PDB file of C-alpha atoms in Angstrom:
ATOM      1  CA  PRO A   1       5.125 -31.847  13.659  1.00  0.00           C
ATOM      2  CA  GLY A   2       2.460 -31.935  16.306  1.00  0.00           C
ATOM      3  CA  THR A   3       1.898 -33.157  19.816  1.00  0.00           C
ATOM      4  CA  SER A   4       1.656 -36.517  21.519  1.00  0.00           C
ATOM      5  CA  LEU A   5      -0.967 -37.816  23.912  1.00  0.00           C
ATOM      6  CA  GLU A   6       0.024 -40.393  26.478  1.00  0.00           C
ATOM      7  CA  ASN A   7      -2.618 -42.756  27.857  1.00  0.00           C
ATOM      8  CA  THR A   8      -1.833 -45.049  30.787  1.00  0.00           C
ATOM      9  CA  VAL A   9      -4.098 -47.760  32.171  1.00  0.00           C
ATOM     10  CA  SER A  10      -3.514 -49.661  35.424  1.00  0.00           C
ATOM     11  CA  VAL A  11      -5.157 -52.629  37.050  1.00  0.00           C
ATOM     12  CA  SER A  12      -5.166 -53.632  40.677  1.00  0.00           C
ATOM     13  CA  SER A  13      -6.791 -56.266  42.839  1.00  0.00           C
ATOM     14  CA  THR A  14      -7.218 -57.139  46.498  1.00  0.00           C
ATOM     15  CA  THR A  15      -5.861 -60.578  45.607  1.00  0.00           C
ATOM     16  CA  ALA A  16      -2.088 -60.869  45.724  1.00  0.00           C
ATOM     17  CA  ASP A  17      -0.393 -60.517  42.325  1.00  0.00           C
ATOM     18  CA  SER A  18       2.671 -62.625  41.638  1.00  0.00           C
ATOM     19  CA  ASN A  19       3.914 -60.186  38.936  1.00  0.00           C
ATOM     20  CA  PRO A  20       2.884 -56.556  39.669  1.00  0.00           C
ATOM     21  CA  LEU A  21       5.253 -55.263  36.923  1.00  0.00           C
ATOM     22  CA  ASN A  22       2.702 -56.032  34.202  1.00  0.00           C
ATOM     23  CA  ASN A  23      -0.237 -54.261  35.843  1.00  0.00           C
ATOM     24  CA  SER A  24      -0.020 -51.098  33.743  1.00  0.00           C
ATOM     25  CA  ALA A  25       0.455 -50.170  30.111  1.00  0.00           C
ATOM     26  CA  THR A  26       1.072 -46.870  28.346  1.00  0.00           C
ATOM     27  CA  ALA A  27       0.327 -45.894  24.760  1.00  0.00           C
ATOM     28  CA  ASP A  28       1.560 -42.785  22.971  1.00  0.00           C
ATOM     29  CA  THR A  29      -0.570 -41.348  20.183  1.00  0.00           C
ATOM     30  CA  SER A  30       0.900 -38.744  17.872  1.00  0.00           C
ATOM     31  CA  ILE A  31      -1.470 -35.957  16.927  1.00  0.00           C
ATOM     32  CA  LEU A  32      -0.496 -34.226  13.742  1.00  0.00           C
ATOM     33  CA  GLY A  33      -1.457 -30.600  13.327  1.00  0.00           C
ATOM     34  CA  ALA A  34      -2.393 -31.109   9.686  1.00  0.00           C
ATOM     35  CA  ALA A  35      -2.989 -28.175   7.379  1.00  0.00           C
ATOM     36  CA  ASP A  36      -5.526 -27.895   4.591  1.00  0.00           C
ATOM     37  CA  LEU A  37      -4.465 -25.630   1.733  1.00  0.00           C
ATOM     38  CA  THR A  38      -7.147 -24.332  -0.583  1.00  0.00           C
ATOM     39  CA  ILE A  39      -6.457 -22.518  -3.839  1.00  0.00           C
ATOM     40  CA  SER A  40      -8.476 -20.373  -6.204  1.00  0.00           C
ATOM     41  CA  LYS A  41      -7.525 -18.786  -9.495  1.00  0.00           C
ATOM     42  CA  SER A  42      -9.084 -16.027 -11.565  1.00  0.00           C
ATOM     43  CA  GLN A  43      -8.289 -14.278 -14.816  1.00  0.00           C
ATOM     44  CA  LEU A  44      -7.900 -10.513 -14.358  1.00  0.00           C
ATOM     45  CA  THR A  45      -7.586  -9.627 -18.049  1.00  0.00           C
ATOM     46  CA  ALA A  46     -10.981  -9.514 -19.741  1.00  0.00           C
ATOM     47  CA  GLY A  47     -11.295 -12.034 -22.564  1.00  0.00           C
ATOM     48  CA  PRO A  48     -11.127 -13.137 -25.161  1.00  0.00           C
ATOM     49  CA  ILE A  49      -7.374 -12.644 -25.278  1.00  0.00           C
ATOM     50  CA  HIS A  50      -5.857 -11.981 -28.681  1.00  0.00           C
ATOM     51  CA  ALA A  51      -2.998 -14.183 -29.816  1.00  0.00           C
ATOM     52  CA  GLY A  52       0.254 -12.379 -28.981  1.00  0.00           C
ATOM     53  CA  ASP A  53      -1.248 -10.414 -26.047  1.00  0.00           C
ATOM     54  CA  LEU A  54      -0.649 -10.613 -22.294  1.00  0.00           C
ATOM     55  CA  VAL A  55      -3.081 -12.162 -19.811  1.00  0.00           C
ATOM     56  CA  THR A  56      -2.902 -11.767 -16.015  1.00  0.00           C
ATOM     57  CA  TYR A  57      -4.113 -14.255 -13.389  1.00  0.00           C
ATOM     58  CA  THR A  58      -4.465 -14.027  -9.608  1.00  0.00           C
ATOM     59  CA  ILE A  59      -3.961 -17.144  -7.497  1.00  0.00           C
ATOM     60  CA  THR A  60      -5.078 -17.124  -3.848  1.00  0.00           C
ATOM     61  CA  ILE A  61      -3.824 -19.729  -1.357  1.00  0.00           C
ATOM     62  CA  THR A  62      -5.367 -20.148   2.107  1.00  0.00           C
ATOM     63  CA  ASN A  63      -4.412 -22.453   4.960  1.00  0.00           C
ATOM     64  CA  SER A  64      -7.760 -23.642   6.330  1.00  0.00           C
ATOM     65  CA  GLY A  65      -5.902 -25.351   9.183  1.00  0.00           C
ATOM     66  CA  PRO A  66      -6.121 -26.458  11.800  1.00  0.00           C
ATOM     67  CA  GLY A  67      -2.309 -26.721  11.896  1.00  0.00           C
ATOM     68  CA  LEU A  68       0.568 -24.903  10.297  1.00  0.00           C
ATOM     69  CA  ALA A  69       1.294 -25.416   6.607  1.00  0.00           C
ATOM     70  CA  ARG A  70       5.064 -25.684   6.224  1.00  0.00           C
ATOM     71  CA  SER A  71       7.137 -25.484   3.035  1.00  0.00           C
ATOM     72  CA  VAL A  72       4.265 -24.030   1.013  1.00  0.00           C
ATOM     73  CA  ASP A  73       4.860 -23.912  -2.742  1.00  0.00           C
ATOM     74  CA  VAL A  74       2.541 -22.688  -5.487  1.00  0.00           C
ATOM     75  CA  LYS A  75       3.132 -23.681  -9.100  1.00  0.00           C
ATOM     76  CA  ASP A  76       1.331 -22.275 -12.133  1.00  0.00           C
ATOM     77  CA  GLN A  77       1.554 -24.817 -14.932  1.00  0.00           C
ATOM     78  CA  LEU A  78       1.228 -22.704 -18.062  1.00  0.00           C
ATOM     79  CA  PRO A  79      -0.172 -24.594 -21.043  1.00  0.00           C
ATOM     80  CA  ALA A  80       1.514 -24.953 -24.417  1.00  0.00           C
ATOM     81  CA  GLY A  81       0.909 -21.688 -26.271  1.00  0.00           C
ATOM     82  CA  MET A  82       1.656 -19.483 -23.230  1.00  0.00           C
ATOM     83  CA  THR A  83       4.983 -18.219 -21.923  1.00  0.00           C
ATOM     84  CA  LEU A  84       5.659 -16.679 -18.529  1.00  0.00           C
ATOM     85  CA  ALA A  85       6.069 -12.891 -18.708  1.00  0.00           C
ATOM     86  CA  GLY A  86       6.120 -12.167 -14.962  1.00  0.00           C
ATOM     87  CA  ILE A  87       5.256 -13.575 -11.529  1.00  0.00           C
ATOM     88  CA  SER A  88       5.066 -11.980  -8.070  1.00  0.00           C
ATOM     89  CA  ALA A  89       3.911 -13.027  -4.617  1.00  0.00           C
ATOM     90  CA  SER A  90       2.445 -11.255  -1.584  1.00  0.00           C
ATOM     91  CA  ASN A  91       3.720 -11.276   1.989  1.00  0.00           C
ATOM     92  CA  GLY A  92       7.290 -12.391   1.491  1.00  0.00           C
ATOM     93  CA  GLY A  93       6.787 -15.075  -1.123  1.00  0.00           C
ATOM     94  CA  VAL A  94       9.815 -15.791  -3.282  1.00  0.00           C
ATOM     95  CA  CYS A  95       9.227 -16.669  -6.930  1.00  0.00           C
ATOM     96  CA  GLY A  96      11.445 -18.290  -9.520  1.00  0.00           C
ATOM     97  CA  GLY A  97      10.158 -19.541 -12.836  1.00  0.00           C
ATOM     98  CA  ALA A  98       6.511 -20.497 -12.422  1.00  0.00           C
ATOM     99  CA  VAL A  99       6.928 -21.457  -8.725  1.00  0.00           C
ATOM    100  CA  CYS A 100       6.482 -19.295  -5.612  1.00  0.00           C
ATOM    101  CA  GLN A 101       7.578 -20.402  -2.139  1.00  0.00           C
ATOM    102  CA  PHE A 102       6.010 -19.054   1.047  1.00  0.00           C
ATOM    103  CA  GLY A 103       7.610 -20.993   3.901  1.00  0.00           C
ATOM    104  CA  THR A 104       5.072 -21.466   6.711  1.00  0.00           C
ATOM    105  CA  LEU A 105       1.429 -20.343   6.636  1.00  0.00           C
ATOM    106  CA  ALA A 106      -0.486 -20.185   9.905  1.00  0.00           C
ATOM    107  CA  ASN A 107      -4.069 -21.372  10.194  1.00  0.00           C
ATOM    108  CA  GLY A 108      -6.244 -18.819   8.348  1.00  0.00           C
ATOM    109  CA  ALA A 109      -3.300 -17.186   6.523  1.00  0.00           C
ATOM    110  CA  THR A 110      -3.793 -16.184   2.878  1.00  0.00           C
ATOM    111  CA  ARG A 111      -1.203 -15.417   0.199  1.00  0.00           C
ATOM    112  CA  THR A 112      -1.587 -14.180  -3.366  1.00  0.00           C
ATOM    113  CA  VAL A 113       0.388 -14.864  -6.533  1.00  0.00           C
ATOM    114  CA  THR A 114       0.027 -12.725  -9.668  1.00  0.00           C
ATOM    115  CA  VAL A 115       1.042 -14.365 -12.945  1.00  0.00           C
ATOM    116  CA  THR A 116       1.338 -12.615 -16.304  1.00  0.00           C
ATOM    117  CA  ALA A 117       1.681 -14.761 -19.419  1.00  0.00           C
ATOM    118  CA  ARG A 118       1.919 -14.052 -23.122  1.00  0.00           C
ATOM    119  CA  VAL A 119      -0.319 -15.981 -25.484  1.00  0.00           C
ATOM    120  CA  GLY A 120       1.714 -17.117 -28.479  1.00  0.00           C
ATOM    121  CA  SER A 121       1.085 -15.222 -31.700  1.00  0.00           C
ATOM    122  CA  ASP A 122       0.542 -18.552 -33.475  1.00  0.00           C
ATOM    123  CA  VAL A 123      -2.185 -19.789 -31.081  1.00  0.00           C
ATOM    124  CA  ALA A 124      -5.432 -20.542 -32.890  1.00  0.00           C
ATOM    125  CA  THR A 125      -8.851 -19.326 -31.782  1.00  0.00           C
ATOM    126  CA  GLY A 126     -10.061 -21.523 -28.945  1.00  0.00           C
ATOM    127  CA  SER A 127      -9.355 -22.017 -25.259  1.00  0.00           C
ATOM    128  CA  LEU A 128      -6.164 -22.528 -23.231  1.00  0.00           C
ATOM    129  CA  THR A 129      -6.450 -24.387 -19.904  1.00  0.00           C
ATOM    130  CA  ASN A 130      -4.210 -22.997 -17.157  1.00  0.00           C
ATOM    131  CA  THR A 131      -3.889 -24.874 -13.837  1.00  0.00           C
ATOM    132  CA  ALA A 132      -2.198 -23.820 -10.597  1.00  0.00           C
ATOM    133  CA  ALA A 133      -1.447 -26.096  -7.631  1.00  0.00           C
ATOM    134  CA  ALA A 134      -0.470 -25.599  -3.976  1.00  0.00           C
ATOM    135  CA  TYR A 135       1.768 -27.955  -1.991  1.00  0.00           C
ATOM    136  CA  SER A 136       2.771 -28.318   1.672  1.00  0.00           C
ATOM    137  CA  THR A 137       4.578 -30.977   3.683  1.00  0.00           C
ATOM    138  CA  ASP A 138       1.697 -30.802   6.204  1.00  0.00           C
ATOM    139  CA  GLU A 139      -1.172 -31.156   3.722  1.00  0.00           C
ATOM    140  CA  SER A 140      -4.104 -33.295   4.875  1.00  0.00           C
ATOM    141  CA  ASN A 141      -6.573 -32.799   1.989  1.00  0.00           C
ATOM    142  CA  GLN A 142      -5.128 -32.610  -1.507  1.00  0.00           C
ATOM    143  CA  ALA A 143      -8.554 -32.656  -3.186  1.00  0.00           C
ATOM    144  CA  ASN A 144      -8.730 -28.836  -3.130  1.00  0.00           C
ATOM    145  CA  ASN A 145      -5.119 -28.055  -4.058  1.00  0.00           C
ATOM    146  CA  THR A 146      -5.611 -27.202  -7.733  1.00  0.00           C
ATOM    147  CA  ALA A 147      -7.493 -24.446  -9.542  1.00  0.00           C
ATOM    148  CA  THR A 148      -8.039 -24.126 -13.284  1.00  0.00           C
ATOM    149  CA  VAL A 149      -9.014 -21.244 -15.562  1.00  0.00           C
ATOM    150  CA  ASN A 150      -9.944 -21.628 -19.227  1.00  0.00           C
ATOM    151  CA  THR A 151      -8.760 -18.622 -21.221  1.00  0.00           C
ATOM    152  CA  ALA A 152     -10.620 -17.811 -24.429  1.00  0.00           C
ATOM    153  CA  VAL A 153      -8.217 -16.932 -27.248  1.00  0.00           C
ATOM    154  CA  ASP A 154      -9.150 -15.045 -30.398  1.00  0.00           C
ATOM    155  CA  ALA A 155      -6.576 -15.296 -33.182  1.00  0.00           C
ATOM    156  CA  LEU A 156      -6.395 -12.161 -35.280  1.00  0.00           C
ATOM    157  CA  ALA A 157      -5.383 -12.365 -38.886  1.00  0.00           C
ATOM    158  CA  ALA A 158      -2.264 -10.430 -39.830  1.00  0.00           C
ATOM    159  CA  LEU A 159      -2.981  -9.302 -43.368  1.00  0.00           C
ATOM    160  CA  THR A 160      -0.577  -7.419 -45.590  1.00  0.00           C
ATOM    161  CA  ILE A 161      -1.067  -5.913 -48.992  1.00  0.00           C
ATOM    162  CA  SER A 162       1.325  -4.696 -51.640  1.00  0.00           C
ATOM    163  CA  LYS A 163       0.759  -2.933 -54.912  1.00  0.00           C
ATOM    164  CA  VAL A 164       2.892  -3.073 -57.993  1.00  0.00           C
ATOM    165  CA  ASP A 165       2.562  -0.744 -60.958  1.00  0.00           C
ATOM    166  CA  LEU A 166       2.652  -3.025 -64.023  1.00  0.00           C
ATOM    167  CA  SER A 167       2.432  -0.305 -66.655  1.00  0.00           C
ATOM    168  CA  ASP A 168       4.782   2.589 -66.447  1.00  0.00           C
ATOM    169  CA  PRO A 169       4.246   5.218 -67.870  1.00  0.00           C
ATOM    170  CA  VAL A 170       0.489   5.252 -68.257  1.00  0.00           C
TER     171      VAL A 170
END
């Protein structure tokens, strides 16, 4: 998807030419209107996150152009230890599972995805790495198509106590 430039060159001479049909040539050059998607991701829920709790992330996708970005998809790859609790997209994005689709983004257009995930109650204290990626059929620079957030997790102990009366009556 783009335009084409046509360049024609001709030659002539004052000397008679026995084959004037080969005195010009034309070349077509396709110019692609490539897009450049950039993505950023931030954690909205202040950390550390306790095992079993929800954490919310915001993902921002921008088409830095110069052309249109068609068939734009954003995928949030949740790590082991997290399950998807909810996902929504701005400006007409359609989400299913951990993927949101936006169709076409014009040069300079920005879209936002909000992801809520639950940290498993059995996750140990440490860090979970969560990466999101943006895709387009018109992408020219894939080096800036992923964004990662490390989420600090604090496992809380679930203690229980019971008491039994061993001597009855006292």
